[in-house]
Coordinates of C-alpha atoms and ligand atoms in Angstrom, one line a residue:
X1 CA 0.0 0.0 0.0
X2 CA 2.5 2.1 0.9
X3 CA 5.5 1.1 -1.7
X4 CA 4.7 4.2 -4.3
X5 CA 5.1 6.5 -1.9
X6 CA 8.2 5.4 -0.5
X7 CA 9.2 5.2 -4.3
X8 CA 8.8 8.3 -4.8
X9 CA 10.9 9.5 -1.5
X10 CA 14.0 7.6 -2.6
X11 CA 13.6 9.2 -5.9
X12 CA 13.7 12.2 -4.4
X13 CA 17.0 11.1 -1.9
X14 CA 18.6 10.1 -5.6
X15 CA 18.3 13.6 -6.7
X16 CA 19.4 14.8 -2.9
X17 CA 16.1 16.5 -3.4
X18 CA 14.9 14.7 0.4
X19 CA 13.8 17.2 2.1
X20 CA 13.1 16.7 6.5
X21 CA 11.9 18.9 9.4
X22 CA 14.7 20.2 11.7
X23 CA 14.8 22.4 14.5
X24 CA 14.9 25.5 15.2
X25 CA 19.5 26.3 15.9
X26 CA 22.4 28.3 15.3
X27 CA 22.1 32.1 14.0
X28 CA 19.4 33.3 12.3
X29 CA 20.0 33.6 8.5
X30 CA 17.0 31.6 7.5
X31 CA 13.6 33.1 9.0
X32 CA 11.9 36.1 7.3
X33 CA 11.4 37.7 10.6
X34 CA 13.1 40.5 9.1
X35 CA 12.2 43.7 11.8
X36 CA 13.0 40.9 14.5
X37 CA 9.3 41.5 15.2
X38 CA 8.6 37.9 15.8
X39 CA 10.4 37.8 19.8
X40 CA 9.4 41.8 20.1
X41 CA 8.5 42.5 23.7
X42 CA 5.7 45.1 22.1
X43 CA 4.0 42.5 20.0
X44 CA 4.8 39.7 22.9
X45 CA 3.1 42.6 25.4
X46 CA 0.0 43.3 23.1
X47 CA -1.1 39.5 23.0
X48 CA -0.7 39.4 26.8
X49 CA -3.2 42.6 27.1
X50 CA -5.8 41.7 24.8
X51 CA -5.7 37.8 26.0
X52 CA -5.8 39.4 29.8
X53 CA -8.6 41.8 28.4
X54 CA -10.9 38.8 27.5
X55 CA -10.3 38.5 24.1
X56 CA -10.5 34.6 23.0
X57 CA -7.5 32.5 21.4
X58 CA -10.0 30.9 18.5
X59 CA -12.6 32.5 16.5
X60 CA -14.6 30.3 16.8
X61 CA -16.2 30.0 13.5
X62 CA -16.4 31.8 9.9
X63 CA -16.1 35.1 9.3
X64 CA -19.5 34.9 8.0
X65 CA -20.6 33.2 11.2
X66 CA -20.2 33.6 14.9
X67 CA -16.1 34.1 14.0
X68 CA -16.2 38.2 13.6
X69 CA -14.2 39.8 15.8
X70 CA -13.3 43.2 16.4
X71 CA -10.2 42.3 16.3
X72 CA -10.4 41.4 12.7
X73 CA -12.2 44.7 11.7
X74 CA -9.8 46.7 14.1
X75 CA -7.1 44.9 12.0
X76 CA -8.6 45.6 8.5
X77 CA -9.0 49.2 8.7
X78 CA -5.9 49.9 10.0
X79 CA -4.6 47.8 7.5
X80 CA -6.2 50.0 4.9
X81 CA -5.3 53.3 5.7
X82 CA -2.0 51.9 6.5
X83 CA -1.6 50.8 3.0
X84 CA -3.2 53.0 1.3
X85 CA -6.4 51.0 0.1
X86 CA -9.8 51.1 0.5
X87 CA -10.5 48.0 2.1
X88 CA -8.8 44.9 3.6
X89 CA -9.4 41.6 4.6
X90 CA -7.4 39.2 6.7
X91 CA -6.6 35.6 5.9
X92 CA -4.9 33.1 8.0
X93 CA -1.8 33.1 5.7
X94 CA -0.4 34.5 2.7
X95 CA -0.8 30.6 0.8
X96 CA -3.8 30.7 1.3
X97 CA -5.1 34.2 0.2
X98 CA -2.9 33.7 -2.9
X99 CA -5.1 30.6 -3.9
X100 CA -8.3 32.4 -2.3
X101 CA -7.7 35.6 -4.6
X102 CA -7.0 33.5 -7.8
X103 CA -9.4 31.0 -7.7
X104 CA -12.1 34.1 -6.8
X105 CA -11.2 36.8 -8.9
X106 CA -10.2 36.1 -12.1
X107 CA -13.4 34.9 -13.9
X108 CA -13.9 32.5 -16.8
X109 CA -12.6 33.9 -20.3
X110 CA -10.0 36.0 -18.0
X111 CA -6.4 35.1 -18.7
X112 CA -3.8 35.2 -15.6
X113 CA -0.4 36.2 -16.3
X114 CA 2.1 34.6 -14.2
X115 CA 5.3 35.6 -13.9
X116 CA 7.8 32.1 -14.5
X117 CA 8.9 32.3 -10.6
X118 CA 5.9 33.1 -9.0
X119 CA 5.3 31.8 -5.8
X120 CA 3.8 28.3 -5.5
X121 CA 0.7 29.7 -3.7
X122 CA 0.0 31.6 -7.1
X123 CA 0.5 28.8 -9.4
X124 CA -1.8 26.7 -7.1
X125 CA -4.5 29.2 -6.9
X126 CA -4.4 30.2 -11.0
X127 CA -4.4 26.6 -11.8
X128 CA -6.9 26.2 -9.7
X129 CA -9.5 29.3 -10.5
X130 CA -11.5 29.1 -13.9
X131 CA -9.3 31.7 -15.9
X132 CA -6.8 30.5 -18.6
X133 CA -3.1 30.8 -17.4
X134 CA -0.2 31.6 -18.9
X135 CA 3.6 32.3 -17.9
X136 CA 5.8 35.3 -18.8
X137 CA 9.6 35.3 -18.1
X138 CA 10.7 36.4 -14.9
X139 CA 10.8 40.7 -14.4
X140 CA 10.2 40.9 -17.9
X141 CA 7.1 43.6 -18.6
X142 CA 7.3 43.0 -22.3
X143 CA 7.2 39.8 -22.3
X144 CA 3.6 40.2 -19.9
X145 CA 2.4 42.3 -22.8
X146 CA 3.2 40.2 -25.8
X147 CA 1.0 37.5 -23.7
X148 CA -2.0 39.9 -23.1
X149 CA -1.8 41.1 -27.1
X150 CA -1.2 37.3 -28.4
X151 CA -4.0 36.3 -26.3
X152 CA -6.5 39.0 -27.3
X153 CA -5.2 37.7 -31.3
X154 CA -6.4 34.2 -30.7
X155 CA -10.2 36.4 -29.4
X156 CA -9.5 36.3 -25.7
X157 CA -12.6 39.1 -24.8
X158 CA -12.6 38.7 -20.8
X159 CA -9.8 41.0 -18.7
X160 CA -5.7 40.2 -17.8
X161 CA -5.0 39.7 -14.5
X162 CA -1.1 40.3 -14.3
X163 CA 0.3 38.6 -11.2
X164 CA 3.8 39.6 -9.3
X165 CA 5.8 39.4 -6.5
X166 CA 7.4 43.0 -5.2
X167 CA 10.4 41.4 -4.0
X168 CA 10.9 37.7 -5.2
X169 CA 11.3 35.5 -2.3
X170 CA 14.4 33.2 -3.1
X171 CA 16.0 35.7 -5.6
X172 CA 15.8 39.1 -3.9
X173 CA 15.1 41.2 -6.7
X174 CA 12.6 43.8 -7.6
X175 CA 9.9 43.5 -9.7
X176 CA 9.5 46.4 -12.5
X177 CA 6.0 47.4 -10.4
X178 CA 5.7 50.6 -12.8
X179 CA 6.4 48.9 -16.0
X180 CA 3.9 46.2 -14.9
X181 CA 1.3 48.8 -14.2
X182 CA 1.6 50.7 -17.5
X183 CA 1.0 47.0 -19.3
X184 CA -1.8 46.5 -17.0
X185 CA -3.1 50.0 -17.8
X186 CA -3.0 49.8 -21.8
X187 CA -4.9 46.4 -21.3
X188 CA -7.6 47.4 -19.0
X189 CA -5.9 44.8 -17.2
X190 CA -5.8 44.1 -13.0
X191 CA -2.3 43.9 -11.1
X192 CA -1.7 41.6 -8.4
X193 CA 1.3 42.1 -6.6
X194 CA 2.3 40.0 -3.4
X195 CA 4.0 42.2 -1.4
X196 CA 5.3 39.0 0.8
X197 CA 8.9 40.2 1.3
X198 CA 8.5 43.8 0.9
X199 CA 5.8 44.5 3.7
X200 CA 7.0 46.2 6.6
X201 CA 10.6 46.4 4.7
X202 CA 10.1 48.7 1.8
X203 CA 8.1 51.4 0.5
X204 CA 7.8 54.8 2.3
X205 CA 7.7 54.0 5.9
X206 CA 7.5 50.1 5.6
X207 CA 4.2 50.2 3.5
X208 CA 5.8 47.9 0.7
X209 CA 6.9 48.4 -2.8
X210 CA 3.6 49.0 -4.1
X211 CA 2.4 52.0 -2.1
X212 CA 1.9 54.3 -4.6
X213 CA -0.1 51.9 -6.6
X214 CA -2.4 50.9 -3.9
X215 CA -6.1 52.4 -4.1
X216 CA -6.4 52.4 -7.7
X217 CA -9.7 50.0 -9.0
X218 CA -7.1 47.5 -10.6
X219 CA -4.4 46.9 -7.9
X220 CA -4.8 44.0 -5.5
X221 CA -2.2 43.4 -3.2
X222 CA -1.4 41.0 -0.5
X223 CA 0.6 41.3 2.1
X224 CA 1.2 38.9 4.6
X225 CA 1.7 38.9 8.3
X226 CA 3.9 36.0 9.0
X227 CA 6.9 37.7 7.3
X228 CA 8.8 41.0 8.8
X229 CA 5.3 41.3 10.5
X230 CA 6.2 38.3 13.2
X231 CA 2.9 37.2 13.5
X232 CA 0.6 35.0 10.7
X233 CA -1.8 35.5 8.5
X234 CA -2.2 37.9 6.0
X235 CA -4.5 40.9 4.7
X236 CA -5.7 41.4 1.0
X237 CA -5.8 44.7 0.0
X238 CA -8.2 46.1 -2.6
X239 CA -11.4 47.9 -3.2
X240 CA -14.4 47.7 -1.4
X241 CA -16.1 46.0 -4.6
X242 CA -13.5 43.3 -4.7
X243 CA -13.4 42.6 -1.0
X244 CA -17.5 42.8 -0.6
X245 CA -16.9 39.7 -3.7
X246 CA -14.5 38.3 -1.6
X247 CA -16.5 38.1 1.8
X248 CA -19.3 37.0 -0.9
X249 CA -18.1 34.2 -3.5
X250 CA -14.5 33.2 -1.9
X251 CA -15.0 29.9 -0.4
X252 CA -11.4 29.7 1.5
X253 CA -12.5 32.8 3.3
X254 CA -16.1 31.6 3.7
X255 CA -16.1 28.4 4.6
X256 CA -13.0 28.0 6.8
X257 CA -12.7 29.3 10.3
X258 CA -11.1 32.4 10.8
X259 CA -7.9 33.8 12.0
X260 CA -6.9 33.9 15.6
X261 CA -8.1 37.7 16.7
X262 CA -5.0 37.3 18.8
X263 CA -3.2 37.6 15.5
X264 CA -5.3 39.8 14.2
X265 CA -3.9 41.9 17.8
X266 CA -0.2 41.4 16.4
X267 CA -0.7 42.0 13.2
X268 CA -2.4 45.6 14.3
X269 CA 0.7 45.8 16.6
X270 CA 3.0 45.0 14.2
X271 CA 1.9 47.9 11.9
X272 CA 2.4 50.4 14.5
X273 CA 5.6 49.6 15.4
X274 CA 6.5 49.5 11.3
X275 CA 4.8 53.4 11.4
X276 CA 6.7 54.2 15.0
X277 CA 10.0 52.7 14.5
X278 CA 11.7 53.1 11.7
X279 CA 15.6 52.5 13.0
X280 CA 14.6 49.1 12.4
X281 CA 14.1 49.4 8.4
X282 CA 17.6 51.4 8.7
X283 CA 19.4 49.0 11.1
X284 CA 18.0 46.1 8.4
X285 CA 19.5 48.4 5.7
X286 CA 22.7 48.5 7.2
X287 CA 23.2 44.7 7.2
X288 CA 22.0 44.3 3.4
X289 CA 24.8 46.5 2.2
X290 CA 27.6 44.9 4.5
X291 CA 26.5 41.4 3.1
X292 CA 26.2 42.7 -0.2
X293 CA 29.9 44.0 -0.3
X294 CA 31.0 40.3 1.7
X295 CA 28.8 38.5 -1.3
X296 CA 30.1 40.6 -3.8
X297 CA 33.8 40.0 -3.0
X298 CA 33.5 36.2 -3.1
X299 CA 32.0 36.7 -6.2
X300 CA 28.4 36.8 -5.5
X301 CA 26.1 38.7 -7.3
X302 CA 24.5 40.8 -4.4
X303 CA 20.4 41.3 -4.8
X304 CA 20.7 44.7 -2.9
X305 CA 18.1 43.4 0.2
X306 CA 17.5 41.0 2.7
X307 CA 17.5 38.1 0.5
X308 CA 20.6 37.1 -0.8
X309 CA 20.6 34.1 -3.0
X310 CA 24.3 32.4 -3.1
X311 CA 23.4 30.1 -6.6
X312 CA 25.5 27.0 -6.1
X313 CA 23.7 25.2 -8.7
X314 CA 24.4 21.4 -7.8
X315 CA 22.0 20.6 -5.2
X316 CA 24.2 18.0 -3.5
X317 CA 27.0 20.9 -3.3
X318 CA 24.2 23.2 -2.2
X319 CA 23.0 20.9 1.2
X320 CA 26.5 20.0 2.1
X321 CA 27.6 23.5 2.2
X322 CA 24.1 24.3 4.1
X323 CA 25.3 21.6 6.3
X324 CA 28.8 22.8 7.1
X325 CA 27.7 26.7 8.0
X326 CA 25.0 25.2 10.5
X327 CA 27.6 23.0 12.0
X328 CA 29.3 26.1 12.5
X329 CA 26.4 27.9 14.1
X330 CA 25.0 29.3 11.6
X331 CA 21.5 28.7 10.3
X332 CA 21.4 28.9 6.7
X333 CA 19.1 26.6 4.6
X334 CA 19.7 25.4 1.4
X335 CA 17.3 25.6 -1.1
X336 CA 16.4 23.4 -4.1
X337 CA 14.4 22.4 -6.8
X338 CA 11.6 22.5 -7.5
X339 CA 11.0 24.9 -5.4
X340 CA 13.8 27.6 -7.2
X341 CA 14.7 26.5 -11.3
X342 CA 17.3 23.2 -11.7
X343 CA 20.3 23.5 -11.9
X344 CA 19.6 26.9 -9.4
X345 CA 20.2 25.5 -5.7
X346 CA 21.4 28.0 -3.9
X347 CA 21.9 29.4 -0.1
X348 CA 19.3 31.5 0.5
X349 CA 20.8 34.2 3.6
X350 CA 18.2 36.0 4.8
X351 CA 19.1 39.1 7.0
X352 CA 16.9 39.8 10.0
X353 CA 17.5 41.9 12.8
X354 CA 18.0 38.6 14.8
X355 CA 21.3 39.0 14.1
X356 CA 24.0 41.8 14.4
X357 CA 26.7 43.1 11.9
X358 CA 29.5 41.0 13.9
X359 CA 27.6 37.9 13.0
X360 CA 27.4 38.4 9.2
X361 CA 30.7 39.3 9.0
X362 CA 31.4 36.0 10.6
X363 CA 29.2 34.2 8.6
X364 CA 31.0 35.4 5.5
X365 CA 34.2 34.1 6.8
X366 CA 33.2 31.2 7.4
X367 CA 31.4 31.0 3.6
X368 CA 34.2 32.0 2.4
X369 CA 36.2 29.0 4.2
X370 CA 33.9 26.5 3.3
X371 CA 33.5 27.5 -0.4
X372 CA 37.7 27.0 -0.7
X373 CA 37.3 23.6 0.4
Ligands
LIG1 C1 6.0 35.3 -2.1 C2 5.2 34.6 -1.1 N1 3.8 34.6 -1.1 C3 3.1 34.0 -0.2 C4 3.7 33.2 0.8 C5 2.8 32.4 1.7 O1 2.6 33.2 2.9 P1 2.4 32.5 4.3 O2 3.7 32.0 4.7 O3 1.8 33.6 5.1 O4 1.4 31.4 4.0 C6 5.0 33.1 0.8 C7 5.7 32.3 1.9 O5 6.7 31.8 1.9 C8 5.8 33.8 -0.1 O6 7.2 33.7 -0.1

């Protein structure tokens, strides 16, 4: 009964593609609790207050049901002013609002635009949705529009949907948000962007890369709470029409129980301290340059933020160089495919203010050493 299954697994130890759970040691280069929000004693006090204050740990059923706190609604219109949006809804993690949003919003005779390294939660949800789906190479805003125009040749009629990541989540890099959003404009198309990486990091006082987009009738954006927020979940941002739908005809948000309103609590939390402390974004800052230079002298291409991909390519190479920087205290992760391209396994360093500048110098010393084995 079981034998295909455990085929399959020493297929994937043949590749060294065997993946297992491990704990939690060793210096923090491998969460995205990038503010160091996750351990904060504000957020930590916050929880305590509002749990003290009578507010319960479950929701105790759908939104749509008994499970609508004030917490949640607290939560979403902070969330929305924050951002910049009209509305916002809160999900209990960034997966699923990807799939929620896809398989919700674009409608049949749509066409979704994915860009080729899209998160998984986006593929899932596209796949999933009734709109036809197509891929466009990575960052590459032409390439989105020659999709849209060959589409509309063959007699698509129904409207883009043009889906992106701010900052890519295991290469670092900025996606061309402007260019993106002039493609989306000459095709009366929608722009998705999932702000994942770049919430609470970027944008004019941590409100992400796509701040100056949000409010329009076509932007959607999702930012999640489990990242440089410390907490989990996530909040959709968008127009009241779009989120009235959502609360409507989404059935992950309907029929599933909601979020914690102790999260919801955090995630409130989280964006003040975002607003009222912004040493943190500079004392990130700080560390992505002095990494970048390390990277960049051992012949590294820097990404220029707190991902920083070191592409080994083999993944056997990749693990066993993983292996020999934790044994040395340091927690990086390796990272293979299929979750980044073959032939692509890399260490993925993630910076976070769990750390201080002593320790990534150290880390690159001791990269540096193991990479002259
Ligand atoms: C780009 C991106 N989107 C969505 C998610 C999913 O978010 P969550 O972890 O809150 O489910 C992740 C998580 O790794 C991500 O990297």
């Amino acid at each position: 009964m079981l034998d295909r299954y455990e085929a399959s697994l020493r297929g994937l130890a043949r590749k060294s593609r065997l993946r297992s759970l491990s704990g939690r040691a060793g210096l923090d280069f491998a969460s995205n609790d990038y503010l160091g929000l996750a351990g904060s004693k504000r957020l930590a006090e916050a929880v305590a207050t509002a749990l003290a204050n009578g507010t319960p740990v479950g929701a105790t059923g759908s939104r749509l049901l008994r499970g609508n706190d004030p917490e949640h609604e607290v939560l979403e219109e902070k969330a929305a002013s924050f951002f910049g949006a009209e509305r916002a809804l809160f999900f209990g993690g960034g997966y699923v609002a990807n799939f929620a949003v896809l398989t919700t919003l674009p409608q049949k005779g749509d066409l979704v635009v994915l860009d080729e390294l899209i998160h998984a939660s986006a593929h899932e949800g596209a796949r999933a949705g009734r709109a036809e789906v197509v891929e466009a190479r990575h960052n590459d805003a032409d390439a989105v529009d020659d999709a849209i125009r060959s589409w509309r040749a063959k007699g698509g009629t129904g409207r883009p949907w043009i889906v992106t990541e701010s900052l890519y989540s295991m290469d670092g890099d900025r996606a061309p948000l402007d260019e993106l959003m002039a493609v989306a404009g000459r095709h009366d198309a929608f722009l998705f962007i999932d702000e994942a990486h770049a919430t609470g990091v970027y944008g004019h006082d941590g409100r992400g890369l796509a701040h100056h987009l949000e409010g329009r009738d076509n932007i959607v954006v999702l930012h999640t709470c489990g990242k440089a927020l410390g907490a989990s979940g996530a909040l959709v941002t968008a127009s009241a029409v779009l989120c009235d739908y959502l609360v409507n005809r989404c059935r992950p948000f309907i029929y599933a129980t909601a979020p914690s309103p102790l999260m919801a609590v955090a995630s409130a939390t989280a964006l003040d301290i975002i607003a009222d402390e912004p040493d943190r974004r500079e004392r990130l800052a700080r560390l992505v340059t002095l990494a970048g230079t390390r990277a960049d002298a051992l012949g590294f291409k820097p990404s220029g933020s707190q991902i920083l991909p070191i592409i080994i390519g083999d993944n056997g190479r990749a693990m066993a160089l993983a292996e020999a920087l934790q044994a040395r205290g340091f927690d990086v992760r390796g990272i293979r495919p299929p979750t980044v391209p073959e032939g692509t396994a890399r260490l993925r360093i993630s910076l976070t203010l769990n750390v201080g500048e002593d320790d990534v110098s150290a880390l690159f010393d001791a990269l540096s050493e193991e990479c002259s084995r």
